Amino acid sequence: MIPRATYRLQFHKDFNFAQGAALADYLAALGVSHVYTSPILTARAGSLHGYDVVDHSRINPELGGEKGFRTMAAAFRAHGLGIILDIVPNHMAVGKADNPWWQDLLANGRASSYAGTFDIDWDAPGLEGRVLVPFLDGDPQKLLAKGDLKLTREDTGWAFAYFDHRFPLRPEDQQQLGPRDPRDISLDSLRALLERQHFVPADWREADARINWRRFFDITELAAIRVGEPVVFEAVHAKVFALYAEELIDGVRVDHIDGLADPRAYCHILRARLGALGREPYLVVEKILAEDEKLPSDWACDGTTGYDFMNEVSALQHAETGVETLDRLWRQYGGRDRDFETEEAEARREIVTARFAAQLAATVRAFARIPLHIPSPELQQAIIELIVNLRCYRDYTTGAHDSPPPGPLFLAAVKRASARMPQLAGAIAALAGLFASHSDDRMVMDALRRFHQLSAPVAAKAVEDTALYRFGRLLSRNDVGFDPRVVAMPAATFHGRMQERAQAFPAAMLATATHDHKRGEDSRARLAVLSEAPVQWQAFVAETEMPAGLHTADVYQLLQTLVGVWPIGEMPGEALAARVGGWCEKFLREAKLRSSWQNPDTDYEKKLQDHAHHLILSPKAGPFRRRLGVFLAEIGPAAQANALVQTVLRYTVPGMPDLYQGCEFIDLSLVDPDNRRPVDFTARAAALRHAADPSFAARKQRIIAALLKARQANPDLWRLGDYRPLEMGEAAIGFMRRHDHSRLTAIARRHLFGDAPEGSFVLEYDGMDLLTGTPLASGVIALSVLFQTNPAVVIYARAD
């Protein structure tokens, strides 16, 4: 079942299924067809997101368990609402004592039923046949002597314990130890016992260099699983299939599709298994597309989860005219004479050689098994150069007889790497030849799999979690799935992307806010105005103090953050200061220039946090806040109009629109956890009932509700309608959609900081503006008249 429109809810212990069920009436009144849930299977206790699954067989008891989910699903169904479920097939939470598959693995090693579930390199040098468990904060022998790492006997048997971590002993040692008191065992005996186990405890700092199992990105408490193996696939999806068979869910969103060995094969199998249960599912994949990359058309899915649209609509709202001034400002304050291309390449090199050193070594060993006759150091460097020069997450070649050919972005990486490192050209060419293989050679297939499952997390950590925090030219172009190299998108390019979506993936999800975004949708819309007002922005920054002891690049990004997050119509308080302070810490640690998660410089972090607190609250910063208020008043009308235009486009272009929780009101959130704060649904329900609320937030909500109501009345027009661009110049964008005899024309302003667009357009039919209820007769209409009330119009006519 293709959803008409979704509403994303984030479930956790403080927002459970019962609270979700209570929203059924509101969500139905708003006009969505489906609730799109965060993962609901049993996650680590206290999880605020659900992506750290420890048990795929049960619905999370913290959320209300199976009974609570069924009650919620029934409440939704009674209001005509279905459910789309977010699933996590790539990884599980490990460590601690809550994952029975992992505990069995540690106890039984290669003999475990789950030895093939986790992606373990059993032949890694120095760990042959054992699993590294790098969860200690120090040397294991010293911790054993100190008593922090200790032998315990609990209901589940004997295990070495380190705080809340449990490392169970081999079955033979369980039997030999029997019921004795662990205090009677000498330190030497404990050391000998530890040496005999199937696991090797280690300091968490050693994980990057020594770990012999694939992680989710570089997070040691999340272990990748081999979902491509049939037995693992069935175990991971059994509960999902059961829920689908009972029609409790209508489809799934697949998390981190690029982490899988063969995304295309996975999607085909998943769709076939769901379809065999009696109806066609809705299936979308979380896929970050590069600027020139397209989702493969043969994946048997309905499209992506919408980061591509988020990028497109954002770029459409930026102006190319401001780039030169913004470049000059970043050179002045950034302190790093690097464009984004250089920042990305440098970050990729740092990440692959440091954070993924062990996984890189495993990939090199896999290629070394193939008789390429390339010395190991040269082979490793060639692999590094390919990853450094790749400008997408991964390629999808498999080495099998039915493998797709290498994609254009991979071939471009080969060309770029060979040109930049000519001494490696031969080795790079030999590797590239393997990517074009269709030999079904197991060694080639394993090597290619390892390469792709290395390049994808490297891209995520290097681009999303490093370079986007280092390159601060304009933060509204630094988000998940965005390419900061591209500031603005011409209308013709946007039209082309929409036409492609209408043809290839007409039901793809359209998002402008997610649980992973770095800035809220309306914050990005506000910051986009800086590309139209670079001179005014330059003047504002020039009058702002750059305090001693802080890098100007950090202060420059802090100023942009304050512009983006500053509340409308209320005084900032301690809550805002705390939110921005949290952003300061994450920003500095992700950038990895003056602090990091591995080696935090808390003194420097506090200096930036104190400066943010000063600017937001200190009486001495009153002149700054007054200037900020004047600046925001100047760009405010354009910012709010941008926000409304963005909303209108999400609900009118080809695709299936998603609304992230709470974003029917203004969304000025920051990166997680800020974008996962509690939502005041009571206020939103009240605003929907009282149409006279004049606030901007309520105005945005009314636009969403109006478009959802029209979509509900004539779903085929939105789902099946064509897309015909209208020639509007660069100051506005317009298009028509048609199905049977129903028509919709959407026209929206662009670059709203300047004067209203001049000119007119010809309306081909009598219709009504869905946003105001105003009837419009066919003929010539001046744009100045069209945009008197809103920065967009949606003119609709339905043939009965």
mmCIF file of N, CA, C and O in Angstrom, residues 719-768:
data_model
loop_
_atom_site.group_PDB
_atom_site.id
_atom_site.type_symbol
_atom_site.label_atom_id
_atom_site.label_comp_id
_atom_site.label_asym_id
_atom_site.label_seq_id
_atom_site.Cartn_x
_atom_site.Cartn_y
_atom_site.Cartn_z
ATOM 1 N N ARG A 719 -0.539 11.152 -6.766
ATOM 2 C CA ARG A 719 0.254 9.931 -6.889
ATOM 3 C C ARG A 719 0.626 9.622 -8.336
ATOM 4 O O ARG A 719 1.734 9.150 -8.615
ATOM 5 N N LEU A 720 -0.283 9.917 -9.266
ATOM 6 C CA LEU A 720 -0.083 9.518 -10.653
ATOM 7 C C LEU A 720 0.071 10.686 -11.614
ATOM 8 O O LEU A 720 0.403 10.480 -12.794
ATOM 9 N N GLY A 721 -0.187 11.886 -11.132
ATOM 10 C CA GLY A 721 -0.162 13.033 -12.025
ATOM 11 C C GLY A 721 1.203 13.292 -12.638
ATOM 12 O O GLY A 721 2.236 13.018 -12.017
ATOM 13 N N ASP A 722 1.212 13.802 -13.856
ATOM 14 C CA ASP A 722 2.478 14.142 -14.512
ATOM 15 C C ASP A 722 3.048 15.422 -13.904
ATOM 16 O O ASP A 722 2.484 15.981 -12.949
ATOM 17 N N TYR A 723 4.134 15.879 -14.454
ATOM 18 C CA TYR A 723 4.800 17.094 -13.941
ATOM 19 C C TYR A 723 5.245 17.906 -15.142
ATOM 20 O O TYR A 723 6.106 17.472 -15.909
ATOM 21 N N ARG A 724 4.645 19.080 -15.311
ATOM 22 C CA ARG A 724 4.981 19.934 -16.444
ATOM 23 C C ARG A 724 5.500 21.275 -15.936
ATOM 24 O O ARG A 724 4.769 22.046 -15.322
ATOM 25 N N PRO A 725 6.774 21.555 -16.142
ATOM 26 C CA PRO A 725 7.323 22.836 -15.671
ATOM 27 C C PRO A 725 6.658 24.021 -16.367
ATOM 28 O O PRO A 725 6.271 23.936 -17.540
ATOM 29 N N LEU A 726 6.538 25.116 -15.624
ATOM 30 C CA LEU A 726 6.077 26.371 -16.189
ATOM 31 C C LEU A 726 7.244 27.345 -16.235
ATOM 32 O O LEU A 726 8.051 27.401 -15.303
ATOM 33 N N GLU A 727 7.344 28.104 -17.289
ATOM 34 C CA GLU A 727 8.426 29.069 -17.431
ATOM 35 C C GLU A 727 8.111 30.306 -16.599
ATOM 36 O O GLU A 727 7.201 31.068 -16.913
ATOM 37 N N MET A 728 8.872 30.488 -15.505
ATOM 38 C CA MET A 728 8.607 31.591 -14.581
ATOM 39 C C MET A 728 9.838 32.459 -14.359
ATOM 40 O O MET A 728 9.811 33.362 -13.519
ATOM 41 N N GLY A 729 10.949 32.198 -15.061
ATOM 42 C CA GLY A 729 12.174 32.908 -14.752
ATOM 43 C C GLY A 729 12.782 32.345 -13.480
ATOM 44 O O GLY A 729 12.417 31.268 -13.006
ATOM 45 N N GLU A 730 13.723 33.084 -12.877
ATOM 46 C CA GLU A 730 14.389 32.595 -11.668
ATOM 47 C C GLU A 730 13.801 33.167 -10.378
ATOM 48 O O GLU A 730 14.178 32.762 -9.290
ATOM 49 N N ALA A 731 12.853 34.117 -10.496
ATOM 50 C CA ALA A 731 12.278 34.729 -9.304
ATOM 51 C C ALA A 731 11.089 33.950 -8.770
ATOM 52 O O ALA A 731 10.583 34.241 -7.688
ATOM 53 N N ALA A 732 10.615 32.982 -9.530
ATOM 54 C CA ALA A 732 9.500 32.144 -9.097
ATOM 55 C C ALA A 732 9.663 30.773 -9.734
ATOM 56 O O ALA A 732 10.443 30.587 -10.671
ATOM 57 N N ILE A 733 8.957 29.818 -9.199
ATOM 58 C CA ILE A 733 8.958 28.475 -9.781
ATOM 59 C C ILE A 733 7.525 28.006 -9.886
ATOM 60 O O ILE A 733 6.711 28.254 -8.987
ATOM 61 N N GLY A 734 7.198 27.383 -10.989
ATOM 62 C CA GLY A 734 5.834 26.920 -11.183
ATOM 63 C C GLY A 734 5.790 25.626 -11.973
ATOM 64 O O GLY A 734 6.684 25.337 -12.776
ATOM 65 N N PHE A 735 4.749 24.854 -11.742
ATOM 66 C CA PHE A 735 4.573 23.615 -12.484
ATOM 67 C C PHE A 735 3.101 23.236 -12.447
ATOM 68 O O PHE A 735 2.333 23.684 -11.579
ATOM 69 N N MET A 736 2.719 22.399 -13.404
ATOM 70 C CA MET A 736 1.362 21.872 -13.452
ATOM 71 C C MET A 736 1.417 20.357 -13.355
ATOM 72 O O MET A 736 2.310 19.724 -13.909
ATOM 73 N N ARG A 737 0.446 19.804 -12.661
ATOM 74 C CA ARG A 737 0.292 18.353 -12.578
ATOM 75 C C ARG A 737 -1.116 17.999 -13.039
ATOM 76 O O ARG A 737 -2.092 18.665 -12.662
ATOM 77 N N ARG A 738 -1.236 16.921 -13.825
ATOM 78 C CA ARG A 738 -2.524 16.537 -14.388
ATOM 79 C C ARG A 738 -2.708 15.028 -14.283
ATOM 80 O O ARG A 738 -1.765 14.262 -14.454
ATOM 81 N N HIS A 739 -3.958 14.647 -14.010
ATOM 82 C CA HIS A 739 -4.334 13.238 -14.086
ATOM 83 C C HIS A 739 -5.804 13.175 -14.447
ATOM 84 O O HIS A 739 -6.647 13.811 -13.786
ATOM 85 N N ASP A 740 -6.109 12.389 -15.466
ATOM 86 C CA ASP A 740 -7.453 12.409 -16.041
ATOM 87 C C ASP A 740 -7.797 13.863 -16.366
ATOM 88 O O ASP A 740 -7.075 14.516 -17.094
ATOM 89 N N HIS A 741 -8.849 14.397 -15.772
ATOM 90 C CA HIS A 741 -9.202 15.793 -16.045
ATOM 91 C C HIS A 741 -8.958 16.699 -14.843
ATOM 92 O O HIS A 741 -9.353 17.873 -14.844
ATOM 93 N N SER A 742 -8.300 16.159 -13.804
ATOM 94 C CA SER A 742 -7.964 16.975 -12.636
ATOM 95 C C SER A 742 -6.631 17.671 -12.867
ATOM 96 O O SER A 742 -5.718 17.108 -13.474
ATOM 97 N N ARG A 743 -6.536 18.887 -12.340
ATOM 98 C CA ARG A 743 -5.325 19.687 -12.564
ATOM 99 C C ARG A 743 -4.924 20.410 -11.286
ATOM 100 O O ARG A 743 -5.768 20.789 -10.471
ATOM 101 N N LEU A 744 -3.639 20.583 -11.178
ATOM 102 C CA LEU A 744 -3.076 21.345 -10.065
ATOM 103 C C LEU A 744 -1.926 22.187 -10.611
ATOM 104 O O LEU A 744 -1.058 21.675 -11.320
ATOM 105 N N THR A 745 -1.952 23.462 -10.310
ATOM 106 C CA THR A 745 -0.852 24.351 -10.678
ATOM 107 C C THR A 745 -0.290 24.968 -9.399
ATOM 108 O O THR A 745 -1.028 25.581 -8.631
ATOM 109 N N ALA A 746 0.990 24.766 -9.171
ATOM 110 C CA ALA A 746 1.661 25.348 -8.004
ATOM 111 C C ALA A 746 2.667 26.384 -8.479
ATOM 112 O O ALA A 746 3.454 26.109 -9.394
ATOM 113 N N ILE A 747 2.620 27.557 -7.880
ATOM 114 C CA ILE A 747 3.567 28.632 -8.202
ATOM 115 C C ILE A 747 4.072 29.205 -6.887
ATOM 116 O O ILE A 747 3.283 29.493 -5.980
ATOM 117 N N ALA A 748 5.383 29.344 -6.771
ATOM 118 C CA ALA A 748 5.972 29.827 -5.517
ATOM 119 C C ALA A 748 7.087 30.813 -5.820
ATOM 120 O O ALA A 748 7.769 30.704 -6.837
ATOM 121 N N ARG A 749 7.249 31.742 -4.911
ATOM 122 C CA ARG A 749 8.313 32.729 -5.049
ATOM 123 C C ARG A 749 9.667 32.119 -4.699
ATOM 124 O O ARG A 749 9.772 31.193 -3.895
ATOM 125 N N ARG A 750 10.703 32.654 -5.304
ATOM 126 C CA ARG A 750 12.084 32.327 -4.964
ATOM 127 C C ARG A 750 12.823 33.626 -4.674
ATOM 128 O O ARG A 750 12.430 34.698 -5.136
ATOM 129 N N HIS A 751 13.912 33.503 -3.909
ATOM 130 C CA HIS A 751 14.784 34.647 -3.637
ATOM 131 C C HIS A 751 13.952 35.818 -3.121
ATOM 132 O O HIS A 751 13.883 36.886 -3.717
ATOM 133 N N LEU A 752 13.358 35.592 -1.962
ATOM 134 C CA LEU A 752 12.321 36.481 -1.443
ATOM 135 C C LEU A 752 12.860 37.715 -0.737
ATOM 136 O O LEU A 752 12.089 38.555 -0.287
ATOM 137 N N PHE A 753 14.184 37.822 -0.603
ATOM 138 C CA PHE A 753 14.748 38.996 0.054
ATOM 139 C C PHE A 753 14.627 40.238 -0.823
ATOM 140 O O PHE A 753 14.622 41.349 -0.333
ATOM 141 N N GLY A 754 14.501 40.025 -2.105
ATOM 142 C CA GLY A 754 14.401 41.151 -3.032
ATOM 143 C C GLY A 754 12.966 41.571 -3.271
ATOM 144 O O GLY A 754 12.043 41.229 -2.525
ATOM 145 N N ASP A 755 12.772 42.337 -4.321
ATOM 146 C CA ASP A 755 11.443 42.826 -4.671
ATOM 147 C C ASP A 755 10.566 41.680 -5.160
ATOM 148 O O ASP A 755 11.047 40.645 -5.622
ATOM 149 N N ALA A 756 9.261 41.876 -5.052
ATOM 150 C CA ALA A 756 8.321 40.886 -5.545
ATOM 151 C C ALA A 756 8.509 40.715 -7.047
ATOM 152 O O ALA A 756 8.826 41.684 -7.767
ATOM 153 N N PRO A 757 8.349 39.492 -7.542
ATOM 154 C CA PRO A 757 8.551 39.271 -8.972
ATOM 155 C C PRO A 757 7.516 40.011 -9.815
ATOM 156 O O PRO A 757 6.349 40.130 -9.422
ATOM 157 N N GLU A 758 7.966 40.497 -10.930
ATOM 158 C CA GLU A 758 7.059 41.161 -11.863
ATOM 159 C C GLU A 758 6.581 40.146 -12.894
ATOM 160 O O GLU A 758 7.013 39.005 -12.917
ATOM 161 N N GLY A 759 5.668 40.592 -13.723
ATOM 162 C CA GLY A 759 5.197 39.738 -14.797
ATOM 163 C C GLY A 759 3.896 39.051 -14.442
ATOM 164 O O GLY A 759 3.234 39.363 -13.445
ATOM 165 N N SER A 760 3.527 38.082 -15.272
ATOM 166 C CA SER A 760 2.250 37.404 -15.118
ATOM 167 C C SER A 760 2.360 36.005 -15.688
ATOM 168 O O SER A 760 3.383 35.634 -16.268
ATOM 169 N N PHE A 761 1.312 35.233 -15.483
ATOM 170 C CA PHE A 761 1.264 33.924 -16.112
ATOM 171 C C PHE A 761 -0.177 33.650 -16.528
ATOM 172 O O PHE A 761 -1.125 34.309 -16.075
ATOM 173 N N VAL A 762 -0.345 32.671 -17.393
ATOM 174 C CA VAL A 762 -1.666 32.352 -17.920
ATOM 175 C C VAL A 762 -2.182 31.093 -17.245
ATOM 176 O O VAL A 762 -1.582 30.013 -17.369
ATOM 177 N N LEU A 763 -3.273 31.227 -16.504
ATOM 178 C CA LEU A 763 -3.924 30.088 -15.889
ATOM 179 C C LEU A 763 -4.850 29.446 -16.915
ATOM 180 O O LEU A 763 -5.707 30.120 -17.492
ATOM 181 N N GLU A 764 -4.692 28.159 -17.134
ATOM 182 C CA GLU A 764 -5.393 27.483 -18.227
ATOM 183 C C GLU A 764 -6.799 27.027 -17.853
ATOM 184 O O GLU A 764 -7.546 26.561 -18.724
ATOM 185 N N TYR A 765 -7.180 27.131 -16.596
ATOM 186 C CA TYR A 765 -8.479 26.608 -16.186
ATOM 187 C C TYR A 765 -8.985 27.389 -14.990
ATOM 188 O O TYR A 765 -8.227 28.036 -14.280
ATOM 189 N N ASP A 766 -10.292 27.362 -14.768
ATOM 190 C CA ASP A 766 -10.870 27.939 -13.561
ATOM 191 C C ASP A 766 -10.556 27.012 -12.382
ATOM 192 O O ASP A 766 -10.701 25.790 -12.485
ATOM 193 N N GLY A 767 -10.143 27.599 -11.280
ATOM 194 C CA GLY A 767 -9.793 26.759 -10.145
ATOM 195 C C GLY A 767 -9.885 27.519 -8.841
ATOM 196 O O GLY A 767 -10.429 28.634 -8.785
ATOM 197 N N MET A 768 -9.351 26.916 -7.801
ATOM 198 C CA MET A 768 -9.376 27.526 -6.473
ATOM 199 C C MET A 768 -8.008 27.372 -5.835
ATOM 200 O O MET A 768 -7.380 26.309 -5.933
#
